[in-house]
Amino acid sequence: MNDTGLPPFKIHNVRMFIIFRVLFNARFYYPVFSILFLDFGLTLSQFAILNAVWAATIVICEVPSGALADTIGRRNLLVFAGILMVIEVAIWAFVPRTNLTLLFWVFVLNRILSGMAEAAASGADEALAYDSLQQEGHIDDWGRVLERQVQVQAIGFFIAMTLGGVIYDPQLMQKGADFLGLGLVITREQTLRLPIYFTLITAVFVLVTTLRMQEVGGRVHRSKQQSRKAIHDSLCLVWEAGRWIFRTPFVLGMMLFGLLYDSVVRMIVTMSSQYYRIIEIPEALFGVLGSVVALFGFFIPGIARRLCAQRPALFNLLFNGVLILIGLVGMSLVWPKVGVLPALVLFSSLYFVGFFLSHYLNRAASSERRATVLSFKGLFLNLGYGGIGILYSLLLARLRGQITSGPETIAGEAVKNIVFIDSLPWFGWYFTICLTVLLLLFAKSLRSKVL
């Protein structure tokens, strides 16, 4: 423990951690994510495949990157993540749209680089901040740091979602140009890449932020022999951390509940703009709705922190599961306009998922393997996301086949919408069955834990 005892929010790495999380996650294309890919010329099935590629990349890279963070330095992995983010957004920003085959493979590369960046950052940023807090003797303030991080991230998300939705809508941009008397004619072609250009600027700031971080624990440059030993140590650490997770029912249970909750909600979140179009929400409001979800980040972390202090883990997970189920059932009804309410309930549940997992896993893991354990968390979450992405693409293909094989001729856009609507009830059934199985397996291990 350091004798200086700096207050938690005056610790340099804690501040950099918060800034990094804000910039890394608040991307301007999020409010139009699915329709952006579709407007580039891809199909709904190709979009689902790209999501699976992204998740598979994270699965492959997640745990090795976390173990490397524990051996060669968390800051080094975060700098690498910043570099990858700049490259992945840059190739998206400038790829030509004339050749759809080339476009698809460039998007595959984009998703691979994005997945590598996510894997490099996952666990390393949190472990660096947590260890910096521990070094100053403020370990009990981690809940406060998480709460502040989510709140500040909500501000960044609010700005990115609102602005991203506005700059993507050519009609709204045209009205703005006319109001200012600029004499411009604004088309979809001109606004298509604006959210990506804005995100590229953010990516540069992400890289700058990682370069300003400081390693904790006296890690220094290594020779080639030391680097080889570090890699060997990383592999050993992966094995040991994996064995510990699978021998600790509480931790394994948290990982699997997180896998289910995160994969289902994230799959719906990535399709949110398509859902908004179907329930007749104007495009200009997509970002506003994302901003509303971001506002939940101001008070949900406080609720989650009090639940962690007062209730066992099982209660908190069941509470989170009920929220998700309410959102899934409500969205499957596809109410025009009003259907936005269950969507907001579902999307806000991700704040609880993230807080509960971070709180319980950081408490349960020791410092020397914390980043590795947190990377296993990322591995589990993205295994779930990749798995459900593959299942969803197969479901879409099956539903599409049923519609197109019928006697009636339906336009391509109408087929896309009908298939999407028909797919929504499947999420509720899938979630209910999986949740029941997990409760049967892990209820006893989670019932008595209040950390």
CSV table of C-alpha atoms in Angstrom, one decimal:
chain,number,residue,atom,x,y,z
A,1,MET,CA,0.0,0.0,0.0
A,2,ASN,CA,1.2,3.5,-0.9
A,3,ASP,CA,1.6,6.0,2.0
A,4,THR,CA,0.2,8.8,-0.1
A,5,GLY,CA,-3.3,7.4,0.1
A,6,LEU,CA,-4.7,9.5,-2.7
A,7,PRO,CA,-8.5,9.9,-2.9
A,8,PRO,CA,-9.8,7.4,-5.5
A,9,PHE,CA,-10.7,10.0,-8.1
A,10,LYS,CA,-7.4,11.7,-7.9
A,11,ILE,CA,-5.5,8.5,-8.8
A,12,HIS,CA,-4.2,9.0,-12.3
A,13,ASN,CA,-5.0,5.6,-13.7
A,14,VAL,CA,-8.5,5.7,-12.3
A,15,ARG,CA,-9.2,8.9,-14.2
A,16,MET,CA,-7.6,7.5,-17.3
A,17,PHE,CA,-9.7,4.3,-16.9
A,18,ILE,CA,-12.9,6.3,-16.8
A,19,ILE,CA,-11.9,8.4,-19.9
A,20,PHE,CA,-10.9,5.3,-21.8
A,21,ARG,CA,-14.2,3.6,-21.1
A,22,VAL,CA,-16.1,6.6,-22.2
A,23,LEU,CA,-14.2,7.1,-25.5
A,24,PHE,CA,-13.8,3.4,-26.3
A,25,ASN,CA,-17.5,2.6,-26.0
A,26,ALA,CA,-19.3,5.8,-27.1
A,27,ARG,CA,-19.3,5.3,-30.8
A,28,PHE,CA,-21.3,7.6,-33.0
A,29,TYR,CA,-22.6,4.8,-35.3
A,30,TYR,CA,-24.2,2.8,-32.5
A,31,PRO,CA,-27.7,4.3,-32.9
A,32,VAL,CA,-27.9,3.2,-36.5
A,33,PHE,CA,-25.6,0.2,-36.2
A,34,SER,CA,-27.7,-2.5,-38.0
A,35,ILE,CA,-29.2,-0.2,-40.7
A,36,LEU,CA,-25.8,1.3,-41.4
A,37,PHE,CA,-24.5,-2.1,-42.5
A,38,LEU,CA,-27.7,-2.7,-44.5
A,39,ASP,CA,-27.5,0.8,-46.1
A,40,PHE,CA,-23.9,0.0,-47.1
A,41,GLY,CA,-25.4,-2.8,-49.2
A,42,LEU,CA,-25.2,-5.9,-46.9
A,43,THR,CA,-28.0,-8.3,-46.1
A,44,LEU,CA,-29.4,-9.1,-42.7
A,45,SER,CA,-27.8,-12.6,-42.8
A,46,GLN,CA,-24.4,-11.1,-43.7
A,47,PHE,CA,-24.8,-8.7,-40.7
A,48,ALA,CA,-25.5,-11.6,-38.4
A,49,ILE,CA,-22.4,-13.4,-39.8
A,50,LEU,CA,-20.2,-10.3,-39.2
A,51,ASN,CA,-21.4,-10.2,-35.6
A,52,ALA,CA,-20.4,-13.8,-35.2
A,53,VAL,CA,-17.0,-13.2,-36.7
A,54,TRP,CA,-16.5,-10.3,-34.3
A,55,ALA,CA,-17.5,-12.4,-31.3
A,56,ALA,CA,-15.4,-15.4,-32.5
A,57,THR,CA,-12.3,-13.1,-32.7
A,58,ILE,CA,-12.8,-12.0,-29.2
A,59,VAL,CA,-13.2,-15.6,-28.0
A,60,ILE,CA,-9.9,-16.6,-29.6
A,61,CYS,CA,-8.0,-13.5,-28.3
A,62,GLU,CA,-9.7,-12.8,-25.0
A,63,VAL,CA,-8.0,-15.0,-22.5
A,64,PRO,CA,-4.5,-14.9,-24.0
A,65,SER,CA,-4.6,-11.1,-24.1
A,66,GLY,CA,-5.7,-11.0,-20.4
A,67,ALA,CA,-2.9,-13.3,-19.4
A,68,LEU,CA,-0.4,-11.2,-21.3
A,69,ALA,CA,-1.8,-8.2,-19.5
A,70,ASP,CA,-1.0,-9.9,-16.2
A,71,THR,CA,2.6,-10.6,-17.3
A,72,ILE,CA,3.8,-8.0,-19.8
A,73,GLY,CA,1.7,-5.1,-18.6
A,74,ARG,CA,-1.9,-3.9,-18.7
A,75,ARG,CA,-0.9,-0.5,-20.2
A,76,ASN,CA,0.8,-2.2,-23.2
A,77,LEU,CA,-2.3,-4.2,-24.1
A,78,LEU,CA,-4.4,-1.0,-23.8
A,79,VAL,CA,-2.1,0.9,-26.2
A,80,PHE,CA,-2.4,-2.0,-28.6
A,81,ALA,CA,-6.2,-1.8,-28.3
A,82,GLY,CA,-6.1,2.0,-29.1
A,83,ILE,CA,-4.0,1.3,-32.2
A,84,LEU,CA,-6.3,-1.4,-33.4
A,85,MET,CA,-9.4,0.9,-32.9
A,86,VAL,CA,-7.9,3.6,-35.1
A,87,ILE,CA,-7.1,1.1,-37.9
A,88,GLU,CA,-10.5,-0.7,-37.7
A,89,VAL,CA,-12.5,2.6,-37.9
A,90,ALA,CA,-10.2,4.0,-40.6
A,91,ILE,CA,-10.7,1.2,-43.1
A,92,TRP,CA,-14.5,1.4,-42.5
A,93,ALA,CA,-14.4,5.1,-43.1
A,94,PHE,CA,-12.7,5.0,-46.5
A,95,VAL,CA,-13.7,1.6,-48.0
A,96,PRO,CA,-15.2,2.0,-51.5
A,97,ARG,CA,-18.8,0.8,-51.9
A,98,THR,CA,-18.7,-0.1,-55.6
A,99,ASN,CA,-17.8,-3.8,-55.2
A,100,LEU,CA,-20.1,-5.6,-52.7
A,101,THR,CA,-17.9,-8.7,-52.5
A,102,LEU,CA,-14.8,-6.6,-51.6
A,103,LEU,CA,-17.0,-4.5,-49.2
A,104,PHE,CA,-18.1,-7.6,-47.3
A,105,TRP,CA,-14.5,-8.9,-46.8
A,106,VAL,CA,-13.3,-5.5,-45.7
A,107,PHE,CA,-16.1,-5.6,-43.1
A,108,VAL,CA,-14.9,-9.0,-42.1
A,109,LEU,CA,-11.4,-7.5,-41.5
A,110,ASN,CA,-13.0,-4.6,-39.7
A,111,ARG,CA,-14.9,-7.0,-37.4
A,112,ILE,CA,-11.7,-9.0,-36.7
A,113,LEU,CA,-9.7,-5.9,-35.8
A,114,SER,CA,-12.5,-4.6,-33.7
A,115,GLY,CA,-12.7,-8.0,-31.9
A,116,MET,CA,-9.0,-7.9,-31.2
A,117,ALA,CA,-9.2,-4.4,-29.8
A,118,GLU,CA,-12.1,-5.4,-27.5
A,119,ALA,CA,-10.1,-8.5,-26.3
A,120,ALA,CA,-7.0,-6.4,-25.7
A,121,ALA,CA,-8.9,-3.8,-23.7
A,122,SER,CA,-11.2,-6.3,-21.9
A,123,GLY,CA,-10.0,-7.0,-18.3
A,124,ALA,CA,-6.7,-5.0,-18.8
A,125,ASP,CA,-8.4,-1.6,-18.2
A,126,GLU,CA,-10.4,-2.7,-15.2
A,127,ALA,CA,-7.4,-4.6,-13.7
A,128,LEU,CA,-5.1,-1.6,-14.1
A,129,ALA,CA,-7.6,0.7,-12.4
A,130,TYR,CA,-8.5,-1.8,-9.6
A,131,ASP,CA,-4.8,-2.4,-8.8
A,132,SER,CA,-4.1,1.3,-8.8
A,133,LEU,CA,-6.9,1.7,-6.3
A,134,GLN,CA,-5.6,-1.2,-4.2
A,135,GLN,CA,-2.1,0.3,-4.2
A,136,GLU,CA,-3.5,3.5,-2.6
A,137,GLY,CA,-5.5,1.6,0.0
A,138,HIS,CA,-9.0,2.4,-1.4
A,139,ILE,CA,-10.1,-1.1,-2.4
A,140,ASP,CA,-13.5,-0.6,-0.8
A,141,ASP,CA,-14.1,2.4,-3.1
A,142,TRP,CA,-14.2,0.2,-6.2
A,143,GLY,CA,-18.0,0.3,-6.2
A,144,ARG,CA,-17.9,4.1,-6.2
A,145,VAL,CA,-15.4,4.1,-9.1
A,146,LEU,CA,-17.7,1.8,-11.1
A,147,GLU,CA,-20.7,3.9,-10.3
A,148,ARG,CA,-18.9,7.1,-11.4
A,149,GLN,CA,-17.5,5.4,-14.5
A,150,VAL,CA,-20.9,4.3,-15.7
A,151,GLN,CA,-22.3,7.7,-15.0
A,152,VAL,CA,-19.6,9.5,-17.0
A,153,GLN,CA,-19.8,6.9,-19.7
A,154,ALA,CA,-23.6,7.6,-19.8
A,155,ILE,CA,-22.8,11.2,-20.6
A,156,GLY,CA,-20.5,10.2,-23.5
A,157,PHE,CA,-23.0,7.7,-24.7
A,158,PHE,CA,-25.8,10.3,-24.6
A,159,ILE,CA,-23.8,12.7,-26.7
A,160,ALA,CA,-22.7,10.0,-29.2
A,161,MET,CA,-26.1,8.5,-29.6
A,162,THR,CA,-27.9,11.8,-30.0
A,163,LEU,CA,-25.4,13.2,-32.4
A,164,GLY,CA,-24.9,10.0,-34.3
A,165,GLY,CA,-28.7,9.6,-35.0
A,166,VAL,CA,-29.0,13.3,-36.1
A,167,ILE,CA,-26.0,13.3,-38.5
A,168,TYR,CA,-27.2,10.1,-40.1
A,169,ASP,CA,-30.6,11.5,-41.1
A,170,PRO,CA,-30.3,13.4,-44.4
A,171,GLN,CA,-33.7,15.0,-44.0
A,172,LEU,CA,-32.9,16.5,-40.6
A,173,MET,CA,-29.4,17.6,-41.8
A,174,GLN,CA,-31.0,19.2,-44.8
A,175,LYS,CA,-33.4,21.2,-42.6
A,176,GLY,CA,-30.4,22.3,-40.5
A,177,ALA,CA,-28.5,23.4,-43.6
A,178,ASP,CA,-31.6,25.3,-44.9
A,179,PHE,CA,-32.1,27.0,-41.6
A,180,LEU,CA,-28.5,28.1,-41.6
A,181,GLY,CA,-28.8,29.3,-45.2
A,182,LEU,CA,-25.8,27.1,-46.4
A,183,GLY,CA,-27.4,26.3,-49.8
A,184,LEU,CA,-26.3,22.7,-49.6
A,185,VAL,CA,-28.2,19.6,-50.9
A,186,ILE,CA,-27.6,16.8,-48.5
A,187,THR,CA,-28.2,13.1,-49.5
A,188,ARG,CA,-28.0,9.7,-47.8
A,189,GLU,CA,-24.7,9.2,-49.6
A,190,GLN,CA,-23.2,12.2,-47.8
A,191,THR,CA,-24.5,11.3,-44.4
A,192,LEU,CA,-23.8,7.6,-44.6
A,193,ARG,CA,-20.2,7.8,-43.3
A,194,LEU,CA,-20.5,10.8,-41.0
A,195,PRO,CA,-21.0,8.7,-37.8
A,196,ILE,CA,-17.9,6.7,-38.8
A,197,TYR,CA,-15.8,9.8,-39.4
A,198,PHE,CA,-16.7,11.1,-35.9
A,199,THR,CA,-15.8,7.8,-34.4
A,200,LEU,CA,-12.4,7.9,-36.1
A,201,ILE,CA,-11.7,11.2,-34.3
A,202,THR,CA,-12.7,9.5,-31.0
A,203,ALA,CA,-10.4,6.6,-31.8
A,204,VAL,CA,-7.4,8.9,-32.0
A,205,PHE,CA,-8.3,10.3,-28.5
A,206,VAL,CA,-8.6,6.7,-27.2
A,207,LEU,CA,-5.0,6.0,-28.3
A,208,VAL,CA,-3.8,9.2,-26.7
A,209,THR,CA,-5.5,8.2,-23.4
A,210,THR,CA,-3.8,4.8,-23.3
A,211,LEU,CA,-0.4,6.3,-23.9
A,212,ARG,CA,-1.0,8.5,-20.8
A,213,MET,CA,-1.7,5.5,-18.6
A,214,GLN,CA,0.9,4.3,-16.1
A,215,GLU,CA,1.8,0.7,-15.4
A,216,VAL,CA,1.3,-0.6,-11.8
A,217,GLY,CA,3.7,-3.0,-10.0
A,218,GLY,CA,7.0,-1.9,-11.5
A,219,ARG,CA,6.7,-3.8,-14.9
A,220,VAL,CA,9.7,-2.9,-17.2
A,221,HIS,CA,10.8,-3.6,-20.7
A,222,ARG,CA,11.8,-7.3,-21.2
A,223,SER,CA,14.5,-8.9,-23.3
A,224,LYS,CA,13.5,-11.6,-25.9
A,225,GLN,CA,14.3,-14.3,-23.4
A,226,GLN,CA,12.2,-12.6,-20.7
A,227,SER,CA,9.4,-12.1,-23.3
A,228,ARG,CA,9.4,-15.8,-24.1
A,229,LYS,CA,9.2,-16.5,-20.4
A,230,ALA,CA,6.4,-14.0,-20.0
A,231,ILE,CA,4.4,-15.8,-22.8
A,232,HIS,CA,5.0,-19.1,-21.1
A,233,ASP,CA,3.9,-17.6,-17.8
A,234,SER,CA,0.8,-16.3,-19.5
A,235,LEU,CA,-0.2,-19.7,-20.8
A,236,CYS,CA,0.3,-21.2,-17.3
A,237,LEU,CA,-1.8,-18.4,-15.8
A,238,VAL,CA,-4.5,-19.1,-18.3
A,239,TRP,CA,-4.6,-22.7,-17.3
A,240,GLU,CA,-4.5,-22.0,-13.6
A,241,ALA,CA,-7.2,-19.3,-13.8
A,242,GLY,CA,-9.4,-21.6,-15.9
A,243,ARG,CA,-9.1,-24.4,-13.4
A,244,TRP,CA,-9.9,-22.0,-10.6
A,245,ILE,CA,-13.0,-20.7,-12.3
A,246,PHE,CA,-14.4,-24.2,-13.1
A,247,ARG,CA,-13.6,-25.3,-9.5
A,248,THR,CA,-15.4,-22.3,-8.0
A,249,PRO,CA,-19.2,-22.8,-8.5
A,250,PHE,CA,-20.0,-19.2,-7.5
A,251,VAL,CA,-17.6,-17.7,-10.1
A,252,LEU,CA,-18.6,-20.2,-12.8
A,253,GLY,CA,-22.3,-19.5,-12.1
A,254,MET,CA,-21.7,-15.8,-12.4
A,255,MET,CA,-19.9,-16.3,-15.7
A,256,LEU,CA,-22.7,-18.4,-17.2
A,257,PHE,CA,-25.5,-16.1,-16.0
A,258,GLY,CA,-23.6,-13.3,-17.5
A,259,LEU,CA,-23.2,-15.2,-20.8
A,260,LEU,CA,-26.9,-15.8,-21.1
A,261,TYR,CA,-28.0,-12.3,-20.1
A,262,ASP,CA,-25.4,-10.4,-22.1
A,263,SER,CA,-25.8,-12.5,-25.3
A,264,VAL,CA,-29.5,-12.2,-25.5
A,265,VAL,CA,-29.7,-8.5,-24.7
A,266,ARG,CA,-26.7,-7.6,-26.9
A,267,MET,CA,-28.1,-9.5,-29.9
A,268,ILE,CA,-31.3,-7.4,-29.7
A,269,VAL,CA,-29.4,-4.2,-29.1
A,270,THR,CA,-27.4,-4.7,-32.3
A,271,MET,CA,-30.8,-5.0,-34.2
A,272,SER,CA,-32.4,-2.1,-32.4
A,273,SER,CA,-32.4,0.3,-35.3
A,274,GLN,CA,-34.2,-2.3,-37.5
A,275,TYR,CA,-36.8,-2.7,-34.7
A,276,TYR,CA,-37.3,1.1,-34.4
A,277,ARG,CA,-38.0,1.3,-38.1
A,278,ILE,CA,-40.6,-1.4,-37.9
A,279,ILE,CA,-42.4,0.2,-34.9
A,280,GLU,CA,-42.5,3.5,-36.9
A,281,ILE,CA,-40.0,5.5,-35.0
A,282,PRO,CA,-38.4,8.3,-37.2
A,283,GLU,CA,-34.6,7.8,-37.8
A,284,ALA,CA,-33.8,11.1,-36.2
A,285,LEU,CA,-35.0,9.7,-32.9
A,286,PHE,CA,-32.9,6.6,-32.9
A,287,GLY,CA,-30.0,8.5,-31.3
A,288,VAL,CA,-32.4,10.2,-28.8
A,289,LEU,CA,-33.7,6.8,-27.7
A,290,GLY,CA,-30.1,5.6,-27.2
A,291,SER,CA,-29.5,8.7,-25.2
A,292,VAL,CA,-32.5,7.9,-23.0
A,293,VAL,CA,-30.9,4.5,-22.3
A,294,ALA,CA,-27.6,6.3,-21.5
A,295,LEU,CA,-29.5,8.4,-18.9
A,296,PHE,CA,-30.3,5.2,-17.0
A,297,GLY,CA,-26.6,5.0,-16.3
A,298,PHE,CA,-26.9,7.9,-13.9
A,299,PHE,CA,-29.0,6.0,-11.4
A,300,ILE,CA,-28.9,2.2,-12.2
A,301,PRO,CA,-25.3,1.8,-10.9
A,302,GLY,CA,-26.4,3.3,-7.5
A,303,ILE,CA,-29.3,0.8,-7.3
A,304,ALA,CA,-27.0,-2.1,-8.3
A,305,ARG,CA,-24.4,-1.1,-5.7
A,306,ARG,CA,-27.0,-1.1,-2.9
A,307,LEU,CA,-28.4,-4.4,-4.1
A,308,CYS,CA,-24.9,-5.9,-4.0
A,309,ALA,CA,-24.4,-4.7,-0.4
A,310,GLN,CA,-27.8,-5.8,0.8
A,311,ARG,CA,-28.9,-8.8,-1.2
A,312,PRO,CA,-27.4,-12.2,-2.2
A,313,ALA,CA,-26.1,-12.7,-5.7
A,314,LEU,CA,-29.0,-15.0,-6.6
A,315,PHE,CA,-31.6,-12.3,-5.8
A,316,ASN,CA,-29.8,-9.8,-7.9
A,317,LEU,CA,-29.5,-12.2,-10.8
A,318,LEU,CA,-33.2,-13.1,-10.7
A,319,PHE,CA,-34.1,-9.4,-10.5
A,320,ASN,CA,-32.0,-8.8,-13.6
A,321,GLY,CA,-33.5,-11.8,-15.4
A,322,VAL,CA,-37.0,-10.6,-14.8
A,323,LEU,CA,-36.2,-7.2,-16.3
A,324,ILE,CA,-34.8,-9.0,-19.4
A,325,LEU,CA,-37.8,-11.3,-19.8
A,326,ILE,CA,-40.3,-8.4,-19.5
A,327,GLY,CA,-38.4,-6.6,-22.3
A,328,LEU,CA,-38.2,-9.6,-24.5
A,329,VAL,CA,-41.9,-10.4,-24.2
A,330,GLY,CA,-42.9,-6.8,-24.7
A,331,MET,CA,-40.7,-6.4,-27.8
A,332,SER,CA,-42.1,-9.6,-29.4
A,333,LEU,CA,-45.6,-7.9,-29.5
A,334,VAL,CA,-44.1,-5.2,-31.9
A,335,TRP,CA,-46.5,-2.4,-30.8
A,336,PRO,CA,-46.3,0.6,-33.1
A,337,LYS,CA,-44.7,3.5,-31.1
A,338,VAL,CA,-45.5,2.0,-27.7
A,339,GLY,CA,-43.1,-0.9,-28.4
A,340,VAL,CA,-40.2,1.4,-27.5
A,341,LEU,CA,-41.0,1.0,-23.8
A,342,PRO,CA,-40.2,-2.7,-23.4
A,343,ALA,CA,-37.1,-2.0,-25.6
A,344,LEU,CA,-35.9,0.6,-23.1
A,345,VAL,CA,-36.5,-1.8,-20.2
A,346,LEU,CA,-34.5,-4.5,-22.0
A,347,PHE,CA,-31.6,-2.3,-23.0
A,348,SER,CA,-31.3,-0.7,-19.5
A,349,SER,CA,-30.8,-4.2,-18.0
A,350,LEU,CA,-27.3,-4.3,-19.5
A,351,TYR,CA,-26.2,-1.8,-16.8
A,352,PHE,CA,-27.2,-4.3,-14.1
A,353,VAL,CA,-25.4,-7.1,-15.9
A,354,GLY,CA,-22.2,-5.2,-16.2
A,355,PHE,CA,-22.2,-3.9,-12.7
A,356,PHE,CA,-23.0,-7.3,-11.0
A,357,LEU,CA,-20.4,-9.2,-13.0
A,358,SER,CA,-17.6,-6.6,-12.3
A,359,HIS,CA,-18.5,-6.3,-8.6
A,360,TYR,CA,-18.6,-10.0,-7.9
A,361,LEU,CA,-15.7,-11.2,-10.1
A,362,ASN,CA,-13.3,-8.5,-8.9
A,363,ARG,CA,-14.1,-9.4,-5.3
A,364,ALA,CA,-13.6,-13.1,-5.9
A,365,ALA,CA,-10.4,-12.9,-7.9
A,366,SER,CA,-6.9,-12.4,-6.5
A,367,SER,CA,-4.7,-9.5,-7.9
A,368,GLU,CA,-2.2,-11.7,-9.7
A,369,ARG,CA,-4.8,-13.3,-11.9
A,370,ARG,CA,-7.5,-10.6,-11.9
A,371,ALA,CA,-7.0,-9.5,-15.6
A,372,THR,CA,-7.0,-13.1,-16.7
A,373,VAL,CA,-10.2,-13.9,-14.8
A,374,LEU,CA,-11.8,-10.8,-16.2
A,375,SER,CA,-10.7,-11.9,-19.7
A,376,PHE,CA,-12.4,-15.2,-19.0
A,377,LYS,CA,-15.5,-13.1,-18.4
A,378,GLY,CA,-15.1,-11.5,-21.8
A,379,LEU,CA,-14.5,-15.0,-23.3
A,380,PHE,CA,-17.7,-16.3,-21.8
A,381,LEU,CA,-19.8,-13.3,-22.8
A,382,ASN,CA,-18.5,-13.4,-26.4
A,383,LEU,CA,-18.9,-17.1,-26.7
A,384,GLY,CA,-22.5,-16.5,-25.8
A,385,TYR,CA,-22.8,-13.6,-28.3
A,386,GLY,CA,-21.1,-15.5,-31.1
A,387,GLY,CA,-23.2,-18.6,-30.4
A,388,ILE,CA,-26.5,-16.8,-30.4
A,389,GLY,CA,-25.4,-14.9,-33.5
A,390,ILE,CA,-24.9,-18.2,-35.4
A,391,LEU,CA,-28.2,-19.5,-34.1
A,392,TYR,CA,-29.9,-16.3,-35.0
A,393,SER,CA,-28.5,-16.4,-38.6
A,394,LEU,CA,-29.8,-20.0,-39.0
A,395,LEU,CA,-33.2,-18.9,-37.6
A,396,LEU,CA,-33.4,-16.0,-40.0
A,397,ALA,CA,-32.5,-18.3,-43.0
A,398,ARG,CA,-35.2,-20.8,-41.9
A,399,LEU,CA,-37.9,-18.1,-41.5
A,400,ARG,CA,-36.9,-16.4,-44.7
A,401,GLY,CA,-37.2,-19.8,-46.5
A,402,GLN,CA,-40.7,-20.3,-45.1
A,403,ILE,CA,-41.8,-16.9,-46.4
A,404,THR,CA,-40.2,-16.9,-49.9
A,405,SER,CA,-41.4,-20.5,-50.6
A,406,GLY,CA,-45.0,-19.4,-50.3
A,407,PRO,CA,-47.3,-18.6,-53.2
A,408,GLU,CA,-47.3,-14.9,-52.6
A,409,THR,CA,-44.6,-12.6,-54.0
A,410,ILE,CA,-43.3,-10.3,-51.3
A,411,ALA,CA,-40.8,-7.4,-51.9
A,412,GLY,CA,-37.3,-7.8,-50.5
A,413,GLU,CA,-37.7,-5.1,-47.8
A,414,ALA,CA,-41.0,-6.5,-46.7
A,415,VAL,CA,-39.4,-10.0,-46.4
A,416,LYS,CA,-36.7,-8.6,-44.2
A,417,ASN,CA,-39.2,-7.0,-41.9
A,418,ILE,CA,-41.4,-10.0,-41.6
A,419,VAL,CA,-38.5,-12.3,-40.9
A,420,PHE,CA,-37.3,-10.0,-38.2
A,421,ILE,CA,-40.7,-9.7,-36.5
A,422,ASP,CA,-41.2,-13.5,-36.6
A,423,SER,CA,-37.8,-14.0,-35.0
A,424,LEU,CA,-38.5,-11.9,-31.9
A,425,PRO,CA,-40.6,-14.4,-29.9
A,426,TRP,CA,-37.8,-17.0,-30.2
A,427,PHE,CA,-35.6,-14.9,-27.9
A,428,GLY,CA,-38.1,-15.1,-25.0
A,429,TRP,CA,-38.4,-18.9,-25.2
A,430,TYR,CA,-34.6,-19.4,-25.5
A,431,PHE,CA,-34.0,-17.1,-22.5
A,432,THR,CA,-36.6,-18.8,-20.3
A,433,ILE,CA,-35.3,-22.3,-21.0
A,434,CYS,CA,-31.7,-21.4,-20.4
A,435,LEU,CA,-32.4,-19.4,-17.3
A,436,THR,CA,-34.3,-22.4,-15.8
A,437,VAL,CA,-31.4,-24.7,-16.4
A,438,LEU,CA,-28.9,-22.3,-14.8
A,439,LEU,CA,-31.1,-21.9,-11.7
A,440,LEU,CA,-31.3,-25.6,-11.3
A,441,LEU,CA,-27.5,-25.9,-11.5
A,442,PHE,CA,-26.3,-22.9,-9.5
A,443,ALA,CA,-29.0,-21.6,-7.2
A,444,LYS,CA,-27.4,-23.1,-4.1
A,445,SER,CA,-23.9,-21.7,-4.9
A,446,LEU,CA,-25.3,-18.2,-5.4
A,447,ARG,CA,-27.9,-18.0,-2.6
A,448,SER,CA,-25.7,-17.0,0.3
A,449,LYS,CA,-23.2,-14.7,-1.3
A,450,VAL,CA,-23.3,-11.0,-0.3
A,451,LEU,CA,-20.0,-9.3,-1.3
